[in-house]
C-alpha positions as a printed NumPy array, in Angstrom:
array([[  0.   ,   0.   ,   0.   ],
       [  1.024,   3.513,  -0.669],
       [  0.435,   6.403,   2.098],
       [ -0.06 ,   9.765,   1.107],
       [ -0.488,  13.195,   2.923],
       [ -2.017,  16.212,   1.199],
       [ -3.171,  19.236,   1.632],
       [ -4.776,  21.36 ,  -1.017],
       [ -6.733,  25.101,  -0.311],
       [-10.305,  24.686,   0.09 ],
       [-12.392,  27.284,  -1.165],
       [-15.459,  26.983,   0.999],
       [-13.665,  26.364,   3.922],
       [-11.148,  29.524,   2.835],
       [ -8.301,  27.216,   4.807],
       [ -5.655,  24.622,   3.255],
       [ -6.855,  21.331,   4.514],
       [ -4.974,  17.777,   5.362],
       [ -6.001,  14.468,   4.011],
       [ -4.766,  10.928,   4.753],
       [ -4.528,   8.791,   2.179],
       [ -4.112,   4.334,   1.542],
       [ -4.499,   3.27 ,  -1.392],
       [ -2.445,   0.085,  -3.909],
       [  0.862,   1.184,  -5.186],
       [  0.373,  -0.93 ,  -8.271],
       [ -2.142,   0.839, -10.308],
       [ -2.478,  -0.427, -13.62 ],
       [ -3.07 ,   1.287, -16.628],
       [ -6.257,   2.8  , -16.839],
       [ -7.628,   1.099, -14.121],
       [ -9.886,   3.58 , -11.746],
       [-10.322,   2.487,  -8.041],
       [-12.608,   2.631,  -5.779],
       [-13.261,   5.497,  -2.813],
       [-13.834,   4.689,   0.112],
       [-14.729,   8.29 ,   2.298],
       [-13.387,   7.504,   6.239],
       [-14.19 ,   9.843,   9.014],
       [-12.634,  10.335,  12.068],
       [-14.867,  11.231,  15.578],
       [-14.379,  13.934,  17.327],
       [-10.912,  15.465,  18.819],
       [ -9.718,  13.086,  16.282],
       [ -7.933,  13.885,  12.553],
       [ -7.19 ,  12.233,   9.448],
       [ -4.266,  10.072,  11.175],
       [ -6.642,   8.29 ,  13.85 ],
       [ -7.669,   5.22 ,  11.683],
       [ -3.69 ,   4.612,  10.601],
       [ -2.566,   5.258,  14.501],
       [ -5.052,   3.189,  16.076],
       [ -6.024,   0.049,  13.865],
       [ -4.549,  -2.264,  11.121],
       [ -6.65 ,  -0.4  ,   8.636],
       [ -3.538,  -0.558,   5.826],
       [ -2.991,  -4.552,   6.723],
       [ -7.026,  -5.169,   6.359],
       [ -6.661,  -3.155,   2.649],
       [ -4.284,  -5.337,   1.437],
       [ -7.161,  -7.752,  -0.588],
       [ -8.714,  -4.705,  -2.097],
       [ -8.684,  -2.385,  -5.192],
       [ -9.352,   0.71 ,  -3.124],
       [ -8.455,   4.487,  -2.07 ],
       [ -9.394,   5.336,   1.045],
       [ -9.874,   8.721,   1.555],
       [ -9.335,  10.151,   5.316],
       [ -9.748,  13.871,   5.806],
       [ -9.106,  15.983,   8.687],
       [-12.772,  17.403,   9.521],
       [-12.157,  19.428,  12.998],
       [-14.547,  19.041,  15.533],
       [-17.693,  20.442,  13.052],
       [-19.583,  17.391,  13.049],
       [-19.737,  17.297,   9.38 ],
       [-21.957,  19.98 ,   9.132],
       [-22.402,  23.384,   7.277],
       [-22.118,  25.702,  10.991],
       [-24.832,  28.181,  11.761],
       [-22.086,  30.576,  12.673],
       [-19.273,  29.303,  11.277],
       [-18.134,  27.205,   7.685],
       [-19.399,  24.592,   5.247],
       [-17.97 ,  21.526,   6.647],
       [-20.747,  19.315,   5.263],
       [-20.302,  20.916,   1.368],
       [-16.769,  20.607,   1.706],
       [-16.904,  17.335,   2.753],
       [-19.842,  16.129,  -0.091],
       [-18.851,  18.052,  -2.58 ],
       [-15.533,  19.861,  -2.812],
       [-13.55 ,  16.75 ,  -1.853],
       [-14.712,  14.268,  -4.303],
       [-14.222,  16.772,  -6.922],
       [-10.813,  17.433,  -5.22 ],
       [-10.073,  13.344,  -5.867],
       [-11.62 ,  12.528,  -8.326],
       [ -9.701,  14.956, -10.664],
       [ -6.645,  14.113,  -9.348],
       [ -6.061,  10.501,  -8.79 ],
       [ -7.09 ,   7.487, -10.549],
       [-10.49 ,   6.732,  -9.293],
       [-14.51 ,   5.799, -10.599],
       [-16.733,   8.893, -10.428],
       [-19.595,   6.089, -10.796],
       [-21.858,   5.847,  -7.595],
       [-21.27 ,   1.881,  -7.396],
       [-17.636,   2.568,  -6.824],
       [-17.756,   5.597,  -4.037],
       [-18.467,   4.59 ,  -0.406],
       [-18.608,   6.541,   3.18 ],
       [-17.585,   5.358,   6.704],
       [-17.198,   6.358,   9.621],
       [-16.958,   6.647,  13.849],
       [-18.836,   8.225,  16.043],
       [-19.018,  11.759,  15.183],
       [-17.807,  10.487,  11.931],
       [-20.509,   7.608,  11.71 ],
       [-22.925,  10.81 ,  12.132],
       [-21.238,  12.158,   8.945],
       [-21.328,   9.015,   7.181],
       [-25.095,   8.192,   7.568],
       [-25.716,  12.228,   6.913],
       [-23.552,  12.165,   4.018],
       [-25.525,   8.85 ,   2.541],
       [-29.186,   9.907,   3.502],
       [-28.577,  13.271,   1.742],
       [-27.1  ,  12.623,  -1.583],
       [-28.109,   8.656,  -1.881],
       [-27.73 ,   8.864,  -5.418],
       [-23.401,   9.429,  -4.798],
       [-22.542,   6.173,  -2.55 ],
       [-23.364,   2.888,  -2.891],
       [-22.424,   2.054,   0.761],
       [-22.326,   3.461,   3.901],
       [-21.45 ,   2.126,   7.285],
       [-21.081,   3.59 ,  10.983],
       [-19.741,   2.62 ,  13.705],
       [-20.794,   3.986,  17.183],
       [-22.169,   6.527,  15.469],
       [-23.623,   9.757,  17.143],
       [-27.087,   8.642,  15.883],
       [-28.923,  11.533,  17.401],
       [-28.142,  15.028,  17.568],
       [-29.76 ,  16.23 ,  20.874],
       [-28.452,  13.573,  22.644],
       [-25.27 ,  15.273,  21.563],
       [-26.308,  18.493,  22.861],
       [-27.181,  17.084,  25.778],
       [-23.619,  16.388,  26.303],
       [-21.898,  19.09 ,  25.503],
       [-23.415,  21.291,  27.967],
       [-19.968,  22.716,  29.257],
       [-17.247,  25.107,  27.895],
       [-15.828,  25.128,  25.671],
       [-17.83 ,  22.257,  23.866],
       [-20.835,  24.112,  24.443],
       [-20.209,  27.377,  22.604],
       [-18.863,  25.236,  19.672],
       [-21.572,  22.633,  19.195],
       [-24.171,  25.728,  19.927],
       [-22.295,  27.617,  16.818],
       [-22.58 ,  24.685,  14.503],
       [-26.325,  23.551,  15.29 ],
       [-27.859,  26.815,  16.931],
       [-29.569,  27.089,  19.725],
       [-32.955,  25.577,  18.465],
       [-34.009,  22.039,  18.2  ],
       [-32.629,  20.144,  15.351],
       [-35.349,  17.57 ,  15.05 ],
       [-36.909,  17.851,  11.956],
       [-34.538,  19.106,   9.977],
       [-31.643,  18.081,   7.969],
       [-29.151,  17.364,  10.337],
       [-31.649,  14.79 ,  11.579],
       [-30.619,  11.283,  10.778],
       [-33.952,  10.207,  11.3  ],
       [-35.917,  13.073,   9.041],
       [-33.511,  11.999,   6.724],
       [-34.413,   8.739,   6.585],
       [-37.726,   9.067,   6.777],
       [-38.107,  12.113,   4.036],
       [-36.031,  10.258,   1.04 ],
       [-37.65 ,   9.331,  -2.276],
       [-35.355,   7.391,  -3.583],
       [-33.315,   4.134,  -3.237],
       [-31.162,   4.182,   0.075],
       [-27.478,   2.944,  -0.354],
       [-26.81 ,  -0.519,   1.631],
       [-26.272,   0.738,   5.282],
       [-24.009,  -1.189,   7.823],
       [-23.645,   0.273,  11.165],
       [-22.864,  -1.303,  14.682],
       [-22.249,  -0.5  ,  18.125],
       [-21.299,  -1.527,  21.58 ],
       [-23.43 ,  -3.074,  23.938],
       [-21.348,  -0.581,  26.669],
       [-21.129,   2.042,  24.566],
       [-22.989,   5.407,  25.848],
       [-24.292,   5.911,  22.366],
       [-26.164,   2.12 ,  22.037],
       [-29.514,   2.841,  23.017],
       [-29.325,   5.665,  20.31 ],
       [-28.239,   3.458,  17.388],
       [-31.086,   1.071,  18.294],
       [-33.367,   3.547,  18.265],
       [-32.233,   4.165,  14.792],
       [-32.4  ,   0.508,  14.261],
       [-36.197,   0.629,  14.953],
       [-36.665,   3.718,  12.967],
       [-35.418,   2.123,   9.795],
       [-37.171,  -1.355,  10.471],
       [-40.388,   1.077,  10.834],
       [-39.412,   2.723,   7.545],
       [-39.019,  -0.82 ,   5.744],
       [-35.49 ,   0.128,   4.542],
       [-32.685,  -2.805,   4.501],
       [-29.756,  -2.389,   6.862],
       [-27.076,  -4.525,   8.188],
       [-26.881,  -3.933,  11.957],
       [-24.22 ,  -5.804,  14.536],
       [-23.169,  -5.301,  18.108],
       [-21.246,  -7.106,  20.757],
       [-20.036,  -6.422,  24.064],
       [-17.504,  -3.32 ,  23.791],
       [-17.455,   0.36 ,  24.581],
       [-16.714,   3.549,  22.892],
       [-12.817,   2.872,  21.806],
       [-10.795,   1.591,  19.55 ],
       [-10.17 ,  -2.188,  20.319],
       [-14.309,  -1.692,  18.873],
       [-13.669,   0.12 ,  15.629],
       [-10.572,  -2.128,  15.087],
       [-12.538,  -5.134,  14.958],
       [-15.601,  -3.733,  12.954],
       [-13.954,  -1.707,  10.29 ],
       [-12.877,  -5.458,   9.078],
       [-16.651,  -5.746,   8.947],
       [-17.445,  -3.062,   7.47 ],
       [-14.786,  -3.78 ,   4.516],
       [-16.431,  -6.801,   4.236],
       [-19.519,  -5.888,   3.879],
       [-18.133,  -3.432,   1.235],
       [-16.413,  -4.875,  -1.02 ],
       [-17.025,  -9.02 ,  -0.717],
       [-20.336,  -8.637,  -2.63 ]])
């Protein structure tokens, strides 16, 4: 596998941005890989999912760039009172790749991942634009935005999560996962998402595990005994990749 760091000036965020990046150091002519979108969670940056797990071991089987960009603490979102996270992340990226290395621009070959704050991106990303990925998977995701709030009631995570999502309710809206869900019109990508047992974020996720089984829309959903770290996401993003790219 071949590593790569970049950075490249965004111009909706107005700031040069980092990127993390595995993907096979044997490309063959012509060939165009598949993109595989992997967020971080919060405090975290586009180095976590090297540091912390055998991500680059578990790639070696695959014909696949994965893409891991350094999002801040924004919650993949487009701030209130602050920048576009969520357009930058949608939109200006994949232009960003896809013009510059050797990968599909078709929907079948572009996929989304990620952990906690990150799984919150992934699932936002996917129920959004479901015509761009063909895959999407969470793990531990943040699920639920109030509960969120509820948690960052103290400084200085308060004045930053109240800058990004306001100070009104975001139920109902589109940084709902489950408005999202239930307000799409068209074919969902495959969803895969899991979450431990311990974890402080599992009744959310099986709340959102009822909400699609009330919606009728397919998921893959797994969970074990484990808590919110990384011996978890270790273990399930060889799932995930599974689930991915085996079928």
């Amino acid at each position: 596998m071949a590593f790569l760091q970049v950075e490249f000036g965004s111009a909706i965020l107005q700031q040069n941005m980092q990127l993390s990046i595995l993907m096979p150091q044997d490309i063959k002519q012509d060939e165009e890989l598949k993109v595989l979108y992997l967020l971080h969670g919060y405090s975290g940056s586009s180095m976590d999912w090297i540091k912390l797990t055998g991500l680059e071991r578990y790639l070696r089987n695959y014909r696949v760039m994965v893409v891991m960009p350094s999002m801040h603490n924004s919650y993949y979102s487009n701030a209130v009172y602050g920048y576009g996270y969520f357009d930058y992340y949608t939109k200006e990226l994949p232009t960003f790749i896809e013009s510059t290395f050797s990968v599909s621009r078709k929907k079948e070959n572009r996929y989304i991942a990620g952990l906690s704050m990150g799984g919150y991106g992934a699932f936002k990303a996917a129920l959004t634009y479901p015509e761009r990925y063909h895959k999407a998977a969470s793990f531990s995701g943040a699920m639920n935005v109030e509960t969120m709030r509820k948690l960052n009631q103290t400084a200085p995570r308060k004045g930053a999560f109240d800058s990004i999502f306001g100070f009104e309710t975001s139920k109902d809206t589109p940084n709902d996962l489950h408005f999202l869900a239930s307000s799409c019109k068209t074919t969902l990508p495959e969803l895969y998402f899991s979450c431990g047992k311990q974890d402080f974020l599992y009744q959310d996720n099986l709340a959102f595990k009822k909400h699609l089984e009330n919606l009728g829309i397919p998921f893959v959903y797994e969970e074990s005994d484990g808590d919110h770290n990384w011996d978890f996401w270790d273990t399930y993003i060889q799932k995930a990749l599974k689930f991915m790219f085996d079928k």
